[in-house]
Amino acid sequence: MPDSPLLIVENLVKHFPLNSSLLDLLLRREPDVVRAVDGVSFSLARGEVLAIVGESGCGKTTIARTLIGLEEETDGTILFGGQRIGTHERRLRAGLIPLEAGAVGTREQQTLPRMSLKHLRQHAQMIFQDPYESLNPRATIFEIVAEPLVVHGLLRKREERIARVKSALEDAGLRPAEDYFLRYPHELSGGQRQRVVIAGAMVLEPELLIADEPVSMLDVSIRAEILNLLKELQKKRGVGIVFITHDLGTVAYFADRLAVMYLGRIVESGPTAEVLRNPQHPYTKALLSVVPVPNPRLRRERIILQGETPNPLNLPGGCRFHPRCPVAVAACKQSDPAYIRVAEGHETACLLVQPA
Amino acid sequence: MNESWLLFKRSLSDFWRIFRRNRMGMTGAVLVLAAVMVAVIAPALSPYTPATVIRDEAGRGLTFAPPSVHGPLGTDDAGRDVWTQLVYGARISLTVGFMAGFIAMFVGSLLGILAGYFGGWLDNLLMRVTDVLLVIPDLPLMLVLVATLRQMELKVSPLTVLILVIGLLYWTSTARLVRSQVLSIKERQFVARARAIGAGHFHIIRKHILPQIMPLIVANTVLILSTAILIESGLAFLGLGDPTQPSWGTMLNFAFDRNAISNGAWWFYLPPGLAIVWVSLGCVLLGNVLEEMLNPRLMGHHLEGEARVVKTEAGRG
Ligand SMILES: Nc1ncnc2c1ncn2[C@@H]1O[C@H](COP(=O)(O)OP(=O)(O)OP(=O)(O)O)[C@@H](O)[C@H]1O
Ligand SMILES: [Mg+2]
């Protein structure tokens, strides 16, 4: 299936139950949940870059962790290369949840071939936010980059392994690679560490890379370098990237498509240029208005959002953005808006937007 | 692999550079190593065996001879050479202490890792067991156990019983320490990364958890050794040692039994007592310094490089 999407996510839900108190148990109350991800759908073509943008706490990392199987999804379907993955699937198969109860995905999808987590992890890799924390301080750079090969039992010959690690490090811009083999993470700078992380992610030649704010912990001066590196790898290898960021500034140049998240939902998505040129959702407009623009003629009026981000524990009824929305009307308190198609591939969830 | 050996040598020499400057640690190391040396070369240090009875010209046993009359440390109530008993006793005391200490370290680390890493009912069970063991006073419990096992005429030597009882009851503090470390390490991002790569539990424990807690385990083991030696001495002093293979504790037991104190035979009871202090002091000094140097709170952090520098400066001052 060469032209089918690499990744399809349908109605992904991840709730974190809070520790229920004894009182809850006695009263048989449902424990409170943090609705970190609350019904997110998107797809990613092979070799495409999708940026997920949103402010802190909106559930970006949770999506990434669920995609790679570090968290068990509460509900929803994840298809990777046409195969169902995800831990919910495992419970379905074990008969813990009847097929229909999921209420997501068609019957056909539910009977699709399944992929094990281990298999998925050979083809999808994640880059974590903090390069200072994502490398084992007691492993050498060689061990770190070679680890995926070891775990998956690939390239068992020593020379082959060394050659692959060397080329991965050099592709990640660490040259000459041999100089890094026997060094430890604490001997490297933050940028170099993130390059090591990228080398480790690319060593298996994955089809999907999930990059969770890969540059936000780095010094501003080296952010561009790392982004360039990712872009270059994406072009050369045709790897699809889910690029998570809270910085709309980097998105324009990096991503093919853009999804704007607010409190566990995607509020607007579409081709990057289209969304940036013609934002529809008030939240997107507000985000865009505060991005520094080099061209003064393009400068817009700044929209400063009022109020705090609501707690994902206690979501407002109706449109979840209405308490902070500058243009909210009475209806916004009542109904949760559905997605409206604005242009080819451009959708938004706002009651005030007219369909195209 | 050749490279890993090189790296090991490098980290060892790094360690030695810092350790060398630490006076307390060096003192501890010298005390412990000296005791081990004495135990190893015991036969070369004395012309007798511990059982040889020293006789005077008339052929009578030379009992309670002070150091001025015979040898460096005189004789005991049966005319045996105290110095010989002391150096041979080092073998027994250290063997029992070290073996029991290593068993305790091994069991404690294994259970601590499993409980911390997997959590759940295993963790609950283990923690309840350690709670119970921590509450029961060690010495009386071991006393009862050793005495009972002795009565049962098992086909194992009394020393083995001693080793097993101490080793299998003394792992709780190690288990708790290791568990709490594992609990925090397993939440770190490099473990999440390993999981995201597809690594299994065994791989993660071996490659990501163990290397972080190994230094802690080493330091803790040295401390456990001193306790194990003290407990062995205590049990032997109370008469639960092996009389045919006297340790320092057994020597003390003999000395008190045979009224060494009322006979003024200080050379009989003072040397084994000092030897016990010598070794356990050495272990405690060494263990504390190791613990401080290898403290995981200072290590494995992205400030590791800096932390090391600071330590080196402190070591110089
Ligand atoms: N393990 C967890 N248990 C309970 N709540 C969690 C857990 N992980 C995340 N959350 C909550 O889910 C929400 C989304 O968190 P997430 O880390 O996905 O946000 P984010 O968009 O990545 O934010 P940031 O930009 O700060 O990284 C937050 O309210 C967070 O407190
Ligand atoms: Mg995040």
XYZ file of C-alpha atoms and ligand atoms in Angstrom:
705
model
C 0.000 0.000 0.000
C 2.396 2.712 -1.118
C -0.065 5.610 -1.217
C -2.121 4.800 1.858
C -1.314 6.996 4.831
C 1.540 5.898 7.058
C -0.320 6.748 10.218
C -4.017 7.163 10.902
C -5.202 8.218 14.334
C -8.917 8.145 14.977
C -10.590 9.603 17.977
C -7.642 8.961 20.245
C -8.511 9.412 23.899
C -6.177 9.293 26.859
C -7.496 9.954 30.319
C -5.368 9.740 33.410
C -7.431 8.605 36.357
C -6.511 10.435 39.520
C -6.002 8.364 42.603
C -9.475 7.734 43.853
C -9.994 8.344 47.536
C -11.633 5.912 49.899
C -14.706 8.103 49.886
C -14.990 7.723 46.120
C -14.809 3.991 46.525
C -17.465 3.967 49.213
C -19.822 6.175 47.238
C -19.003 4.200 44.085
C -18.138 7.435 42.384
C -16.254 7.417 39.133
C -12.705 8.533 39.910
C -11.786 11.947 38.525
C -9.801 11.880 35.334
C -7.410 14.265 33.651
C -8.597 14.404 30.057
C -5.135 14.880 28.593
C -6.147 13.801 25.075
C -9.838 13.886 24.354
C -10.705 12.676 20.890
C -7.906 13.475 18.485
C -7.899 12.386 14.852
C -5.268 12.986 12.195
C -3.349 11.186 9.547
C 0.149 11.359 8.200
C 1.268 10.439 4.691
C 4.574 8.746 4.064
C 7.388 11.266 4.174
C 5.106 14.027 5.385
C 5.757 16.374 8.297
C 2.810 17.131 10.531
C 3.297 19.735 13.208
C 1.165 19.565 16.337
C 1.142 22.964 18.000
C -0.377 23.959 21.288
C 0.430 25.554 24.582
C 1.877 23.733 27.560
C -0.340 21.044 29.031
C -2.629 20.623 26.029
C -1.677 16.957 25.654
C 1.038 16.963 22.995
C 3.463 14.738 24.853
C 0.646 12.418 25.821
C -0.198 11.908 22.136
C 3.434 11.126 21.373
C 3.763 8.674 24.250
C 0.543 6.937 23.315
C 1.576 6.623 19.669
C 4.781 4.839 20.619
C 3.018 2.663 23.166
C 4.477 4.172 26.333
C 0.972 4.953 27.510
C -2.071 2.792 27.086
C -4.754 4.675 25.194
C -8.145 4.941 26.828
C -9.948 4.712 23.551
C -9.436 5.188 19.838
C -7.736 3.582 16.910
C -4.174 3.913 15.725
C -3.286 2.450 12.348
C 0.344 2.271 11.371
C 1.008 1.219 7.784
C -2.525 -0.144 7.667
C -2.107 -2.256 10.784
C -3.744 -1.653 14.106
C -1.474 -0.875 16.962
C -1.973 0.408 20.435
C -2.568 -1.202 23.726
C -6.333 -0.773 23.692
C -6.197 -3.218 20.824
C -4.516 -5.769 23.060
C -7.310 -5.532 25.584
C -9.859 -5.857 22.804
C -8.172 -8.983 21.608
C -7.978 -10.387 25.111
C -11.741 -10.041 25.248
C -11.641 -7.498 28.051
C -13.678 -5.063 26.001
C -16.294 -6.200 23.544
C -15.508 -5.130 19.993
C -18.475 -2.786 19.714
C -17.752 -0.977 22.950
C -14.826 0.857 21.397
C -17.271 2.527 19.036
C -14.361 3.708 16.961
C -13.082 2.410 13.703
C -15.178 0.421 11.360
C -15.790 -3.243 11.800
C -13.356 -3.688 8.950
C -10.645 -1.764 10.759
C -11.163 -3.755 13.886
C -10.364 -6.929 12.025
C -7.306 -5.511 10.306
C -3.978 -7.258 10.735
C -2.318 -6.386 14.009
C 1.142 -5.237 14.744
C 3.040 -5.969 17.901
C 4.507 -3.122 19.915
C 7.975 -4.459 19.316
C 7.420 -4.481 15.587
C 6.038 -0.962 15.705
C 9.030 0.231 17.635
C 11.316 -1.020 14.937
C 9.580 1.243 12.413
C 8.620 4.210 14.543
C 11.000 6.123 16.792
C 10.561 8.883 19.269
C 12.797 11.842 20.024
C 12.299 13.145 23.537
C 12.215 16.718 24.632
C 15.135 16.762 27.007
C 18.454 15.651 25.530
C 20.034 15.934 28.974
C 17.737 13.274 30.350
C 17.159 10.934 27.431
C 20.659 9.481 27.326
C 21.850 6.940 29.850
C 24.720 8.710 31.657
C 26.614 5.463 32.013
C 26.472 4.336 28.416
C 28.888 5.381 25.702
C 27.652 7.127 22.592
C 28.332 3.971 20.605
C 26.258 1.856 22.970
C 23.449 4.395 22.870
C 23.263 4.605 19.100
C 23.736 0.860 18.632
C 21.110 -0.015 21.242
C 18.129 -0.248 18.845
C 20.137 -2.672 16.709
C 20.959 -4.763 19.758
C 17.376 -4.737 21.012
C 16.004 -5.858 17.671
C 18.833 -8.282 17.009
C 19.793 -6.604 13.752
C 23.213 -6.488 12.107
C 24.771 -8.998 14.417
C 28.172 -8.734 12.753
C 30.436 -6.343 14.579
C 31.770 -4.613 11.474
C 28.278 -4.088 10.093
C 27.109 -2.646 13.361
C 30.056 -0.293 13.625
C 29.534 0.830 10.031
C 25.841 1.532 10.619
C 26.438 3.447 13.861
C 29.176 5.425 12.166
C 26.957 6.413 9.261
C 24.076 7.267 11.613
C 26.313 9.550 13.675
C 27.770 11.183 10.583
C 24.313 11.699 9.098
C 23.413 13.396 12.359
C 26.353 15.727 11.888
C 28.745 14.225 14.431
C 31.946 13.928 12.459
C 34.299 12.135 12.641
C 32.020 9.579 14.232
C 34.841 7.526 15.731
C 35.739 10.405 18.013
C 32.363 10.082 19.679
C 32.137 6.299 20.006
C 33.723 6.050 23.434
C 32.552 9.299 24.925
C 29.883 9.669 27.554
C 26.832 11.956 27.304
C 28.146 14.345 29.945
C 31.111 15.108 27.727
C 28.819 16.488 25.008
C 26.905 19.732 24.638
C 23.118 19.822 24.528
C 23.074 20.161 20.751
C 25.490 17.268 20.333
C 23.375 15.157 22.650
C 20.256 15.827 20.651
C 22.220 14.799 17.565
C 23.082 11.548 19.313
C 19.392 11.045 20.107
C 18.551 11.652 16.449
C 21.283 9.253 15.315
C 19.857 6.625 17.670
C 16.385 7.211 16.293
C 17.523 6.979 12.675
C 19.789 3.964 13.044
C 16.898 1.577 12.349
C 15.845 3.630 9.319
C 12.315 4.114 10.643
C 9.335 5.203 8.595
C 7.944 7.400 11.343
C 9.679 9.774 13.676
C 7.799 11.301 16.586
C 9.696 14.371 17.715
C 8.435 15.832 20.976
C 9.676 19.416 21.139
C 13.133 18.311 20.018
C 14.667 21.779 20.294
C 12.808 23.447 23.143
C 15.483 22.582 25.711
C 18.309 23.739 23.480
C 20.045 27.029 23.240
C 18.365 29.305 20.710
C 21.544 29.494 18.654
C 21.579 25.767 17.897
C 17.858 25.224 17.409
C 18.022 26.047 13.710
C 20.865 23.575 13.192
C 18.913 20.723 14.731
C 15.771 21.625 12.801
C 17.789 21.741 9.584
C 19.172 18.335 10.386
C 15.702 16.881 10.881
C 14.492 18.473 7.661
C 17.462 17.098 5.785
C 16.930 13.585 7.134
C 13.272 13.777 6.270
C 14.066 14.742 2.667
C 16.847 12.190 2.269
C 15.134 9.258 3.938
C 11.502 10.057 3.308
C 10.694 9.522 6.968
C 7.316 10.816 8.122
C 7.574 13.133 11.122
C 5.060 14.064 13.778
C 6.663 17.240 14.984
C 5.422 18.480 18.320
C 6.104 22.048 19.297
C 4.676 25.005 21.126
C 6.461 27.405 18.848
C 4.472 28.393 15.777
C 7.505 30.263 14.489
C 9.415 27.138 13.499
C 6.427 25.427 11.971
C 6.077 27.426 8.752
C 9.390 26.362 7.451
C 9.332 22.830 8.731
C 5.910 21.260 8.407
C 3.734 20.279 5.468
C 0.639 20.263 7.595
C -0.298 21.813 10.875
C -2.651 20.779 13.652
C -3.418 23.264 16.420
C -4.332 21.704 19.733
C -6.224 23.153 22.626
C -6.938 21.177 25.802
C -6.779 17.686 24.363
C -8.502 18.452 21.055
C -7.350 19.557 17.629
C -9.145 22.824 16.970
C -7.805 23.491 13.520
C -5.767 21.566 10.980
C -4.677 21.934 7.410
C -1.763 22.587 5.062
C 0.712 24.788 6.908
C 0.744 27.649 4.416
C -3.043 27.664 4.198
C -3.579 27.704 7.954
C -0.961 30.377 8.545
C -2.323 32.546 5.755
C -5.963 32.052 6.553
C -6.409 31.011 10.183
C -10.045 30.356 11.073
C -10.206 29.366 14.724
C -9.922 32.223 17.225
C -7.322 30.250 19.152
C -5.143 29.855 16.064
C -5.545 33.545 15.329
C -4.479 34.421 18.843
C -1.445 32.152 18.661
C -0.426 33.574 15.305
C -0.838 37.142 16.393
C 1.922 36.843 18.949
C 4.475 35.160 16.671
C 7.172 37.676 15.782
C 6.946 38.424 12.073
C 9.977 39.829 10.261
C 7.914 41.699 7.683
C 6.196 44.670 9.389
C 3.529 44.883 6.709
C 2.349 41.426 7.708
C 2.240 42.297 11.360
C -1.163 41.751 12.879
C -2.842 43.136 15.877
C -1.841 41.130 18.913
C -4.623 39.157 20.493
C -3.817 38.478 24.124
C -5.946 35.688 25.524
C -7.668 36.449 28.790
C -7.760 34.079 31.710
C -5.970 30.887 32.546
C -5.930 27.653 30.599
C -8.728 25.650 32.176
C -7.732 22.596 34.095
C -8.065 19.433 31.961
C -9.560 17.905 35.094
C -12.541 20.161 34.911
C -13.313 21.074 31.333
C -15.825 23.789 30.531
C -19.023 22.659 28.860
C -19.761 23.535 25.239
C -16.749 24.653 23.233
C -13.788 24.119 25.505
C -12.249 27.379 24.341
C -15.234 29.607 25.106
C -14.132 30.971 28.526
C -11.072 32.541 26.916
C -12.425 33.168 23.455
C -12.512 36.858 22.463
C -15.444 36.321 20.075
C -17.506 33.768 21.977
C -21.302 33.991 21.748
C -23.964 32.432 23.961
C -24.226 29.339 21.776
C -20.567 28.528 22.465
C -21.449 27.691 26.073
C -23.989 25.158 24.910
C -22.648 23.024 22.108
C -19.329 21.446 21.373
C -18.546 22.405 17.767
C -17.964 19.766 15.094
C -15.271 20.035 12.431
C -16.088 22.271 9.517
C -14.290 22.083 6.212
C -12.973 25.517 5.274
C -10.862 24.647 2.255
C -9.212 21.597 0.743
C -7.801 19.704 3.729
C -8.402 22.643 6.048
C -10.769 21.966 8.957
C -11.646 23.763 12.119
C -13.953 23.270 15.064
C -15.676 26.599 15.696
C -19.350 27.489 15.656
C -18.664 30.909 14.153
C -16.870 29.656 11.074
C -18.885 29.272 7.910
C -18.253 26.141 5.874
C -16.679 26.684 2.469
C 35.318 -6.303 24.027
C 38.583 -4.504 24.041
C 36.960 -1.071 24.162
C 34.853 -1.815 27.200
C 37.972 -2.960 29.020
C 39.665 0.296 28.127
C 36.656 2.251 29.365
C 36.588 0.266 32.556
C 40.239 1.000 33.129
C 39.613 4.654 32.429
C 36.769 4.975 34.911
C 38.780 2.998 37.441
C 41.737 5.320 37.132
C 39.392 8.331 37.333
C 38.015 6.884 40.526
C 41.441 6.150 41.946
C 42.638 9.688 41.268
C 39.913 11.052 43.527
C 39.914 8.263 46.062
C 43.661 8.466 46.601
C 43.320 11.937 48.068
C 40.693 10.923 50.556
C 42.471 10.233 53.823
C 39.553 8.522 55.529
C 38.876 6.258 52.598
C 42.528 5.339 52.245
C 42.749 4.537 55.961
C 39.729 2.269 55.662
C 41.111 0.560 52.603
C 44.471 -0.031 54.273
C 42.822 -1.463 57.413
C 40.660 -3.858 55.400
C 43.397 -4.896 52.998
C 45.839 -5.512 55.850
C 43.335 -7.824 57.539
C 42.714 -9.672 54.295
C 46.456 -10.031 53.733
C 46.954 -11.446 57.224
C 44.168 -13.958 56.606
C 45.641 -15.028 53.286
C 49.219 -15.493 54.451
C 48.349 -16.727 57.953
C 50.525 -19.878 57.781
C 53.552 -17.765 56.888
C 53.042 -15.600 59.959
C 53.356 -18.343 62.529
C 55.352 -21.537 62.970
C 52.439 -23.179 64.839
C 48.868 -24.138 64.096
C 46.036 -22.766 66.241
C 45.813 -26.131 68.010
C 49.517 -26.548 68.794
C 50.166 -26.551 72.534
C 53.311 -24.715 73.544
C 55.282 -26.603 76.198
C 58.044 -25.584 78.566
C 61.310 -27.529 79.071
C 59.552 -29.930 81.419
C 56.953 -30.695 78.767
C 54.098 -29.043 80.595
C 51.637 -26.849 78.707
C 52.552 -23.184 78.975
C 49.191 -21.794 80.148
C 48.396 -18.098 80.294
C 51.968 -17.188 79.416
C 52.235 -13.410 78.962
C 53.855 -11.988 75.818
C 57.096 -11.467 77.744
C 57.396 -15.205 78.269
C 56.221 -16.494 74.935
C 55.710 -15.169 71.434
C 54.278 -11.855 70.512
C 50.935 -12.408 72.262
C 51.474 -15.114 74.818
C 49.374 -18.254 75.226
C 45.825 -19.068 76.238
C 44.460 -21.250 79.015
C 45.397 -24.442 77.129
C 48.857 -23.225 76.245
C 48.062 -22.443 72.608
C 49.705 -19.518 70.866
C 47.349 -16.503 70.802
C 49.048 -14.814 67.832
C 48.538 -17.978 65.782
C 44.882 -18.145 66.753
C 44.489 -14.500 65.880
C 45.896 -14.761 62.350
C 44.044 -17.989 61.622
C 40.920 -16.517 63.214
C 41.088 -13.728 60.623
C 40.397 -16.372 57.992
C 37.225 -17.568 59.715
C 35.915 -14.138 60.685
C 36.526 -12.639 57.284
C 35.200 -15.636 55.376
C 31.971 -15.743 57.331
C 31.601 -11.969 57.246
C 32.341 -11.628 53.546
C 30.246 -14.595 52.432
C 27.279 -13.528 54.536
C 27.735 -9.939 53.382
C 27.770 -10.956 49.731
C 24.708 -13.148 50.128
C 22.890 -10.280 51.830
C 24.006 -7.874 49.118
C 22.968 -10.227 46.330
C 19.568 -11.100 47.776
C 18.888 -7.503 48.770
C 19.848 -6.063 45.388
C 17.894 -8.673 43.455
C 14.744 -8.266 45.516
C 15.136 -4.480 45.607
C 15.432 -4.320 41.826
C 12.492 -6.628 41.208
C 10.276 -4.840 43.728
C 11.215 -1.365 42.519
C 11.031 -2.169 38.835
C 7.931 -4.307 38.632
C 6.030 -2.891 41.598
C 2.588 -4.372 42.207
C 1.972 -7.296 44.526
C 5.622 -8.354 44.413
C 6.622 -4.976 45.769
C 3.929 -5.113 48.438
C 4.915 -8.568 49.565
C 8.610 -7.741 49.718
C 8.072 -4.530 51.584
C 5.881 -6.245 54.160
C 8.544 -8.922 54.648
C 11.242 -6.295 55.116
C 8.988 -4.410 57.523
C 8.643 -7.523 59.644
C 12.354 -8.316 59.487
C 13.251 -4.740 60.346
C 11.032 -4.782 63.405
C 12.321 -8.046 64.842
C 15.662 -7.483 66.581
C 18.380 -9.139 64.493
C 20.592 -10.684 67.079
C 18.023 -12.594 69.150
C 16.340 -13.873 66.000
C 19.616 -15.099 64.567
C 20.579 -16.591 67.872
C 17.410 -18.642 67.990
C 17.708 -19.647 64.341
C 21.342 -20.693 64.535
C 20.774 -22.593 67.763
C 17.747 -24.393 66.349
C 19.479 -25.281 63.113
C 22.423 -26.613 65.102
C 20.117 -28.884 67.067
C 18.736 -30.314 63.868
C 22.047 -32.033 63.076
C 22.015 -30.908 59.479
C 24.815 -32.151 57.311
C 26.322 -28.711 56.965
C 29.144 -27.182 58.892
C 28.270 -24.757 61.688
C 30.002 -22.002 59.762
C 27.742 -22.547 56.756
C 24.729 -22.264 59.030
C 26.119 -19.010 60.372
C 26.784 -17.642 56.887
C 23.330 -18.530 55.615
C 21.456 -17.198 58.626
C 23.285 -13.880 58.617
C 23.143 -13.566 54.829
C 19.488 -14.446 54.496
C 18.337 -12.174 57.310
C 20.458 -9.180 56.604
C 19.346 -8.131 53.122
C 16.472 -5.871 54.127
C 18.300 -2.551 54.336
C 19.981 -3.165 50.981
C 16.653 -4.129 49.429
C 15.016 -0.921 50.621
C 17.875 1.252 49.490
C 18.041 -0.371 46.057
C 14.279 -0.312 45.643
C 14.014 3.394 46.308
C 16.779 4.115 43.809
C 15.179 1.895 41.175
C 11.854 3.622 41.713
C 13.361 6.962 40.784
C 15.587 5.679 37.982
C 12.818 3.872 36.183
C 10.934 7.137 35.783
C 13.837 8.804 34.037
C 13.634 9.606 30.397
C 16.411 7.343 29.209
C 14.418 4.389 30.488
C 11.370 5.649 28.582
C 13.583 5.962 25.531
C 14.776 2.379 25.949
C 11.168 1.221 26.187
C 10.254 3.267 23.121
C 13.056 1.562 21.229
C 11.464 -1.774 22.064
C 13.781 -2.974 24.824
C 12.481 -5.686 27.138
C 12.533 -5.647 30.921
C 15.681 -7.717 31.189
C 17.559 -5.458 28.815
C 16.394 -2.334 30.635
C 17.362 -3.685 34.038
C 20.756 -4.873 32.875
C 21.740 -1.933 30.706
C 19.958 1.011 32.249
C 19.102 0.324 35.871
C 22.013 -1.785 37.114
C 24.778 0.525 35.910
C 23.180 3.400 37.814
C 22.820 1.545 41.108
C 26.011 -0.535 40.926
C 28.131 2.098 42.725
C 25.545 2.312 45.464
C 25.498 -1.459 45.797
C 29.284 -1.567 46.054
C 29.351 1.056 48.798
C 26.505 -0.608 50.625
C 28.196 -3.997 50.436
C 31.280 -2.683 52.195
C 29.091 -1.344 54.986
C 27.168 -4.610 55.167
C 30.473 -6.484 55.488
C 31.292 -4.690 58.701
C 27.882 -5.497 60.153
C 28.153 -9.122 59.080
C 31.550 -9.421 60.765
C 30.204 -7.814 63.933
C 27.196 -10.124 63.992
C 29.362 -13.157 63.396
C 31.552 -12.079 66.302
C 28.504 -11.563 68.468
C 27.050 -14.977 67.694
C 30.420 -16.675 68.113
C 30.988 -14.850 71.386
C 27.688 -16.218 72.591
C 28.993 -19.686 71.819
C 27.443 -20.278 68.414
C 30.713 -20.333 66.508
C 32.533 -23.435 65.406
C 34.924 -24.407 68.248
C 37.075 -26.406 65.818
C 37.517 -23.356 63.593
C 37.778 -20.472 66.020
C 37.021 -16.996 64.726
C 37.785 -13.825 66.663
C 34.377 -14.089 68.277
C 35.090 -17.664 69.330
C 38.381 -16.534 70.843
C 36.539 -13.956 72.913
C 34.091 -16.628 73.964
C 36.952 -18.889 75.114
C 38.637 -16.034 76.884
C 35.559 -15.189 78.912
C 34.756 -18.849 79.569
C 38.233 -19.536 80.913
C 38.347 -16.498 83.185
C 40.995 -14.694 81.180
C 39.924 -11.452 82.776
C 40.228 -12.579 86.381
C 43.583 -14.129 85.486
C 44.711 -10.786 84.101
C 45.443 -12.412 80.733
C 44.694 -9.277 78.662
C 46.730 -10.700 75.779
C 44.049 -13.337 75.380
C 40.953 -11.158 75.026
C 42.282 -7.815 73.884
C 43.768 -8.852 70.502
C 40.617 -10.483 69.044
C 38.513 -7.565 70.293
C 40.850 -5.053 68.679
C 40.955 -7.116 65.489
C 37.153 -6.946 65.223
C 37.245 -3.204 65.765
C 40.071 -2.921 63.229
C 38.146 -4.617 60.429
C 34.746 -3.124 61.079
C 36.221 0.339 61.437
C 38.027 -0.190 58.138
C 34.812 -1.287 56.418
C 32.811 1.603 57.830
C 35.411 4.202 56.844
C 35.752 2.738 53.369
C 32.020 2.236 52.924
C 31.108 5.747 54.006
C 33.656 7.306 51.717
C 32.566 5.127 48.795
C 28.950 5.951 49.462
C 29.721 9.632 49.473
C 31.832 9.432 46.347
C 29.467 7.238 44.375
C 26.297 8.871 45.599
C 23.772 8.509 42.796
C 22.361 11.918 43.588
C 25.631 13.409 42.413
C 26.040 10.997 39.554
C 24.238 10.344 36.348
C 23.049 13.872 36.190
C 23.871 16.216 33.415
C 25.932 18.107 35.938
C 27.970 14.998 36.478
C 31.050 16.538 34.916
C 30.834 19.555 37.176
C 30.002 17.504 40.244
C 33.159 15.494 39.707
C 35.253 18.606 39.433
C 33.792 19.970 42.648
C 34.515 16.683 44.390
C 38.097 16.763 43.165
C 38.555 20.279 44.491
C 37.047 19.273 47.810
C 39.371 16.273 47.930
C 42.381 18.534 47.521
C 41.333 20.966 50.206
N 1.015 10.346 33.974
C 0.107 11.336 34.134
N -0.789 11.308 35.141
C -1.698 12.293 35.312
N -1.797 13.355 34.505
C -0.935 13.467 33.471
C 0.057 12.462 33.237
N 0.772 12.827 32.136
C 0.244 13.995 31.723
N -0.779 14.382 32.519
C -1.603 15.591 32.351
O -2.080 15.620 31.036
C -2.074 16.934 30.524
C -1.299 16.984 29.226
O 0.054 16.772 29.496
P 1.175 16.715 28.358
O 2.465 16.392 29.004
O 0.724 15.814 27.267
O 1.181 18.214 27.853
P 2.111 18.878 26.773
O 1.212 19.438 25.736
O 3.147 17.939 26.303
O 2.750 20.064 27.574
P 4.231 20.684 27.492
O 4.217 21.653 26.360
O 4.364 21.388 28.819
O 5.188 19.566 27.325
C -1.489 17.812 31.614
O -2.551 18.429 32.300
C -0.796 16.844 32.528
O -0.837 17.305 33.848
Mg 5.300 17.939 26.461
